[in-house]
Amino acid sequence: MPDGIYAALSGAIANERALEVTANNLANVSTTGFKGDRIAERAEFSKELARQNLTDQQVAIDEVRIDMRQGSLHETKNPLDVAAANDGFFVVNTPDGERYTRAGHFMLDGSGRLMTPEGYPVQGEGGNIDIGITGTVRILDDGSVVRDNVTVDRLKMVRFDNPAGLVREGSTRFSEGNQTPRAVEANVHAGFVENSNVSPVRGMTDLISISRGHELMHRAIELFREVDQKTTSDLGR
């Protein structure tokens, strides 16, 4: 089999992963607080080929990192919507423990608890934020949760030394991985949410480019197979 087919195969595999990442980014262009993934590829020499004194380079996905750049702000005028004004994350309580998000679209459940749309309680400095089902409720720029001008609690927010090292869970939630969250003063834009930081134009451009590369790699693989079959056939004569 021609040696170059290994490079083509590795490129096809890397492109397939890149397609998955880019398609997921595009699917979440309109998801509040979504952070896109960015991939980095690297060329490497196969250890197996090196033992054969060959020099074919192969392509591999070096890493997939979360792009934590801030998205643009969208004004909703919803009194329970907030967008982080710093590099902090909102804290929510899940069955697996505390998780972290930049998606500040909140609401009240039937018992008056501040919740995410997925049904996870938003955390305040005193734990779950129980507001009650009566009165006028809003969140202020300093993170204070107020009912009828009386402060009920204040949003709990944390930051991380390496936000890109967080572990994604779902579209907008993250776990800390091997990091320790640090408390940060709540600072928000009340009545706003943070949009996805994925550019639909760039996403479509990337998708087209990767798709074309994927097709070229598959074509190269087919050409190598044809050469291999022809060589085998000629040798058998």
Coordinates of C-alpha atoms in Angstrom, one line a residue:
M1 CA 0.0 0.0 0.0
P2 CA 1.4 3.5 -0.8
D3 CA 2.9 5.1 2.2
G4 CA 1.1 8.4 1.5
I5 CA -2.3 6.9 2.3
Y6 CA -1.5 7.1 6.0
A7 CA -1.1 10.9 5.8
A8 CA -4.4 11.1 3.8
L9 CA -6.2 8.9 6.3
S10 CA -4.9 10.9 9.3
G11 CA -6.0 14.1 7.5
A12 CA -9.5 12.7 6.9
I13 CA -9.9 11.7 10.5
A14 CA -8.7 15.2 11.7
N15 CA -11.1 16.9 9.3
E16 CA -14.0 14.8 10.5
R17 CA -13.4 15.9 14.0
A18 CA -13.1 19.5 12.8
L19 CA -16.4 19.2 11.0
E20 CA -18.1 18.0 14.2
V21 CA -16.7 20.9 16.2
T22 CA -17.6 23.5 13.6
A23 CA -21.1 22.1 13.1
N24 CA -21.8 22.2 16.8
N25 CA -20.6 25.8 17.0
L26 CA -23.0 26.8 14.2
A27 CA -25.9 24.9 15.8
N28 CA -25.4 27.1 18.9
V29 CA -25.0 30.5 17.2
S30 CA -28.3 31.6 18.9
T31 CA -27.7 29.9 22.3
T32 CA -27.4 32.5 25.1
G33 CA -24.0 32.3 26.8
F34 CA -22.6 29.7 24.4
K35 CA -18.8 29.5 24.0
G36 CA -17.5 28.0 20.8
D37 CA -14.8 25.4 20.5
R38 CA -11.6 26.0 18.6
I39 CA -9.4 23.3 17.3
A40 CA -5.6 23.2 16.6
E41 CA -4.1 20.6 14.3
R42 CA -0.5 19.5 14.3
A43 CA 1.6 17.5 11.9
E44 CA 3.5 14.6 13.4
F45 CA 5.7 11.8 12.2
S46 CA 4.2 8.4 12.8
K47 CA 6.3 6.3 15.2
E48 CA 5.4 3.2 13.2
L49 CA 6.5 4.7 10.0
A50 CA 9.7 6.1 11.6
R51 CA 10.7 2.5 12.5
Q52 CA 10.4 1.8 8.8
N53 CA 12.6 4.7 8.0
L54 CA 9.8 6.5 6.2
T55 CA 9.0 10.2 6.5
D56 CA 5.3 10.5 6.0
Q57 CA 3.7 13.2 8.1
Q58 CA 0.4 12.6 9.7
V59 CA -2.1 15.2 10.9
A60 CA -3.8 15.0 14.3
I61 CA -6.1 17.2 16.4
D62 CA -3.7 18.8 18.9
E63 CA -6.4 20.0 21.1
V64 CA -10.0 21.3 21.2
R65 CA -10.2 24.4 23.5
I66 CA -13.1 26.4 24.6
D67 CA -13.0 29.9 23.3
M68 CA -13.9 32.0 26.3
R69 CA -14.0 35.4 24.6
Q70 CA -17.0 37.4 25.6
G71 CA -20.0 37.5 23.3
S72 CA -21.9 40.6 22.4
L73 CA -24.7 41.8 24.8
H74 CA -28.3 41.7 23.9
E75 CA -30.8 43.9 25.7
T76 CA -33.9 42.0 26.8
K77 CA -35.3 44.3 29.5
N78 CA -36.3 41.1 31.3
P79 CA -35.8 41.9 35.1
L80 CA -34.3 38.5 35.7
D81 CA -31.8 38.5 32.8
V82 CA -28.2 39.4 33.5
A83 CA -25.0 39.4 31.6
A84 CA -21.6 39.1 33.4
A85 CA -19.8 42.4 33.3
N86 CA -16.4 40.8 34.2
D87 CA -14.8 37.4 33.7
G88 CA -17.0 35.7 36.3
F89 CA -19.3 32.8 36.0
F90 CA -22.8 32.3 37.5
V91 CA -23.1 29.3 39.7
V92 CA -25.9 26.8 39.4
N93 CA -26.7 23.7 41.5
T94 CA -27.1 20.4 39.6
P95 CA -27.5 16.8 40.7
D96 CA -23.7 16.5 40.1
G97 CA -22.8 19.5 42.2
E98 CA -22.1 23.1 41.4
R99 CA -21.6 24.0 37.8
Y100 CA -20.7 27.3 36.1
T101 CA -22.3 29.3 33.2
R102 CA -22.2 32.6 31.4
A103 CA -25.8 32.2 30.4
G104 CA -27.7 34.6 32.6
H105 CA -31.3 34.0 31.3
F106 CA -33.1 33.2 34.6
M107 CA -36.7 32.7 35.6
L108 CA -38.8 31.8 38.7
D109 CA -40.2 28.3 39.2
G110 CA -43.6 27.7 40.8
S111 CA -42.3 28.0 44.3
G112 CA -40.4 31.3 43.6
R113 CA -36.9 29.9 43.2
L114 CA -34.5 31.6 40.7
M115 CA -33.8 28.9 38.1
T116 CA -32.1 28.3 34.8
P117 CA -34.3 27.3 31.8
E118 CA -33.0 23.7 32.3
G119 CA -34.4 23.7 35.9
Y120 CA -31.2 24.2 37.9
P121 CA -31.3 26.5 40.9
V122 CA -29.2 29.6 40.6
Q123 CA -26.9 30.1 43.5
G124 CA -26.7 33.2 45.7
E125 CA -24.4 33.9 48.6
G126 CA -26.8 32.0 50.8
G127 CA -27.4 29.0 48.5
N128 CA -30.6 28.6 46.5
I129 CA -32.3 31.9 45.9
D130 CA -35.8 31.6 47.2
I131 CA -37.6 34.8 46.3
G132 CA -41.3 33.8 46.7
I133 CA -44.2 34.0 44.3
T134 CA -45.5 37.5 45.1
G135 CA -44.1 41.0 44.6
T136 CA -42.0 42.6 42.0
V137 CA -38.6 40.9 41.4
R138 CA -35.5 42.2 39.7
I139 CA -31.8 41.8 39.7
L140 CA -29.6 44.9 40.0
D141 CA -26.2 45.6 38.5
D142 CA -24.4 44.6 41.6
G143 CA -26.0 41.1 41.5
S144 CA -28.5 41.9 44.3
V145 CA -31.8 40.0 43.9
V146 CA -34.6 42.3 45.0
R147 CA -38.2 41.8 45.7
D148 CA -40.3 44.9 46.3
N149 CA -37.1 46.9 46.9
V150 CA -35.9 44.5 49.6
T151 CA -32.7 42.5 48.9
V152 CA -33.4 38.8 49.2
D153 CA -29.9 37.6 48.2
R154 CA -27.0 38.4 45.9
L155 CA -25.8 36.3 42.9
K156 CA -22.8 34.1 43.6
M157 CA -20.1 34.5 41.0
V158 CA -16.7 32.9 40.6
R159 CA -13.8 33.1 38.3
F160 CA -11.0 30.8 37.1
D161 CA -7.4 31.3 36.3
N162 CA -7.7 29.3 33.1
P163 CA -11.3 29.5 31.8
A164 CA -10.4 27.7 28.6
G165 CA -9.5 24.7 30.8
L166 CA -13.0 24.2 32.1
V167 CA -14.9 21.0 31.1
R168 CA -18.0 21.5 29.0
E169 CA -21.2 19.9 30.2
G170 CA -24.1 20.6 27.8
S171 CA -24.2 23.8 25.7
T172 CA -23.6 26.4 28.4
R173 CA -22.6 24.7 31.6
F174 CA -19.0 23.9 32.7
S175 CA -17.4 22.0 35.5
E176 CA -14.1 23.2 37.1
G177 CA -12.0 20.2 35.9
N178 CA -8.7 20.4 38.0
Q179 CA -9.1 24.1 38.9
T180 CA -10.4 25.8 42.0
P181 CA -13.1 28.5 41.5
R182 CA -12.4 31.8 43.2
A183 CA -15.1 34.0 44.5
V184 CA -15.5 37.3 42.7
E185 CA -17.7 40.3 43.3
A186 CA -20.9 40.1 41.4
N187 CA -21.0 42.6 38.6
V188 CA -23.6 42.3 35.9
H189 CA -25.5 44.2 33.2
A190 CA -29.1 43.9 34.4
G191 CA -31.7 43.4 31.7
F192 CA -29.1 42.0 29.2
V193 CA -27.9 38.5 28.2
E194 CA -24.6 37.6 26.6
N195 CA -24.9 36.2 23.1
S196 CA -23.0 33.2 21.7
N197 CA -19.5 34.2 20.8
V198 CA -19.7 32.2 17.6
S199 CA -19.6 34.2 14.4
P200 CA -22.0 32.6 11.8
V201 CA -20.0 34.1 8.9
R202 CA -16.8 32.6 10.2
G203 CA -18.5 29.4 11.1
M204 CA -19.9 28.9 7.6
T205 CA -16.5 29.9 6.0
D206 CA -14.8 27.3 8.3
L207 CA -17.4 24.7 7.5
I208 CA -17.0 25.1 3.7
S209 CA -13.2 25.1 4.0
I210 CA -13.1 22.0 6.1
S211 CA -15.7 20.2 4.0
R212 CA -13.6 20.8 0.9
G213 CA -10.5 19.6 2.6
H214 CA -12.4 16.5 3.8
E215 CA -13.4 15.7 0.2
L216 CA -9.8 16.1 -1.0
M217 CA -8.5 13.8 1.6
H218 CA -11.1 11.1 0.6
R219 CA -10.2 11.6 -3.0
A220 CA -6.5 11.2 -2.2
I221 CA -7.3 7.9 -0.3
E222 CA -9.2 6.6 -3.4
L223 CA -6.3 7.5 -5.7
F224 CA -3.8 5.7 -3.4
R225 CA -6.1 2.6 -3.4
E226 CA -6.3 2.7 -7.2
V227 CA -2.5 2.9 -7.4
D228 CA -2.2 0.0 -5.0
Q229 CA -4.6 -2.1 -6.9
K230 CA -2.9 -1.4 -10.2
T231 CA 0.5 -2.1 -8.7
T232 CA -0.8 -5.4 -7.3
S233 CA -2.3 -6.3 -10.6
D234 CA 0.8 -5.5 -12.6
L235 CA 3.0 -7.6 -10.2
G236 CA 0.7 -10.5 -10.7
R237 CA 1.2 -10.7 -14.4

